[in-house]
Amino acid sequence: MKRHIKIGTRGSQLALYQAEKVKATLENLFPDLHVELEIIKTKGDKILDVALSKIGDKGLFTKEIENALIDGSVDIAVHSLKDLPTTLPEGLKLGAVLERGEFRDALVSLNGKKLSELGAGDIVATSSLRRQAGLMKMNNQIIIKDIRGNVNSRLKKMEEGYCDAMIMAAAGLQRLGLEKYITEIIDPEIIVPAVSQGAIAIEMRIIDPEVEQLMQKINHTATWNAIVAERAFLAHLQGGCQVPLGCFSKVENGILAMNGFVASLDGSQFINESLSGEISKGAELGIQLAEKMLEKGALGILNQINPTKFTN
């Protein structure tokens, strides 16, 4: 059994919280194990003046950390799973996930307005095309502005008048102790969450039996089953930050219930489908849900967004 583990992580407050949570979990289960953090700056941390959808890099918040994992500088990497592409670099794999936190989005409103109360002229900031499409479908009179930066810098921008409200991942606010800023948790039927939102992932080298033993002990099975299905859905639709799509799933009594959507950028075209099945068939269910949406015209919507990328 390994006696020392080095975790690769981004340096944001939220990333460090998540890495520290993995560290604490490992040390609680393995008291003789020494765990340390290695902070690595990613491309997404360096480019803060361009919308995520325009950078066009699936590994925006992960590539540099994965390179350190490949060359042996770190033993494992901790990510927000929603940032981790479905196709991982050669030699790497998803090793484990912790128990999923809140998977829904949150509205943070400067004046206390709820989502249903926002109207013409109200400015809502988000860096996500998925959230933008959901907002436009609900009310196309809302003004959408892009926003980048960490959680605290976004809150500061709003307070300085950049926008009237923001849509953010509720889990991030909760993990940083900023629940007081949440005006409301958004119904996932209105704005469908990102694939794997709220889940903390540990990435590892494919051939590393000692780390594999550790991962088997900390992996949360119910969360794993859900995210396998969601990531299969995402992979089958060839999605990423440049596409307004989302999916969430719930596990109850051995049954996995999934809901997914694909939308045009302006929210005028919106396909929402659901299905359920045995939890042991998670990846198969994710693909079935994606196929169900392709049959309803999802490919046409995706091709409008990026005509050269999507194939059936």
Coordinates of N, CA and C in Angstrom, one line a residue, residues 108-114 164-165:
V108 N -28.6 33.6 -8.1 CA -28.1 34.6 -7.2 C -28.6 36.0 -7.7
S109 N -29.4 36.6 -7.0 CA -30.1 37.9 -7.4 C -29.8 39.0 -6.5
L110 N -29.3 40.1 -7.1 CA -28.9 41.3 -6.4 C -30.1 41.9 -5.6
N111 N -31.3 41.9 -6.2 CA -32.4 42.5 -5.6 C -33.5 41.6 -5.0
G112 N -33.1 40.3 -4.9 CA -34.0 39.3 -4.4 C -35.0 38.7 -5.3
K113 N -35.0 39.2 -6.6 CA -36.0 38.7 -7.5 C -35.7 37.2 -7.8
K114 N -36.8 36.4 -7.9 CA -36.7 35.0 -8.2 C -36.7 34.9 -9.8
D164 N -27.8 42.1 -12.8 CA -28.8 42.0 -11.8 C -28.9 40.7 -11.1
A165 N -28.4 39.6 -11.8 CA -28.5 38.3 -11.2 C -27.5 37.4 -12.0

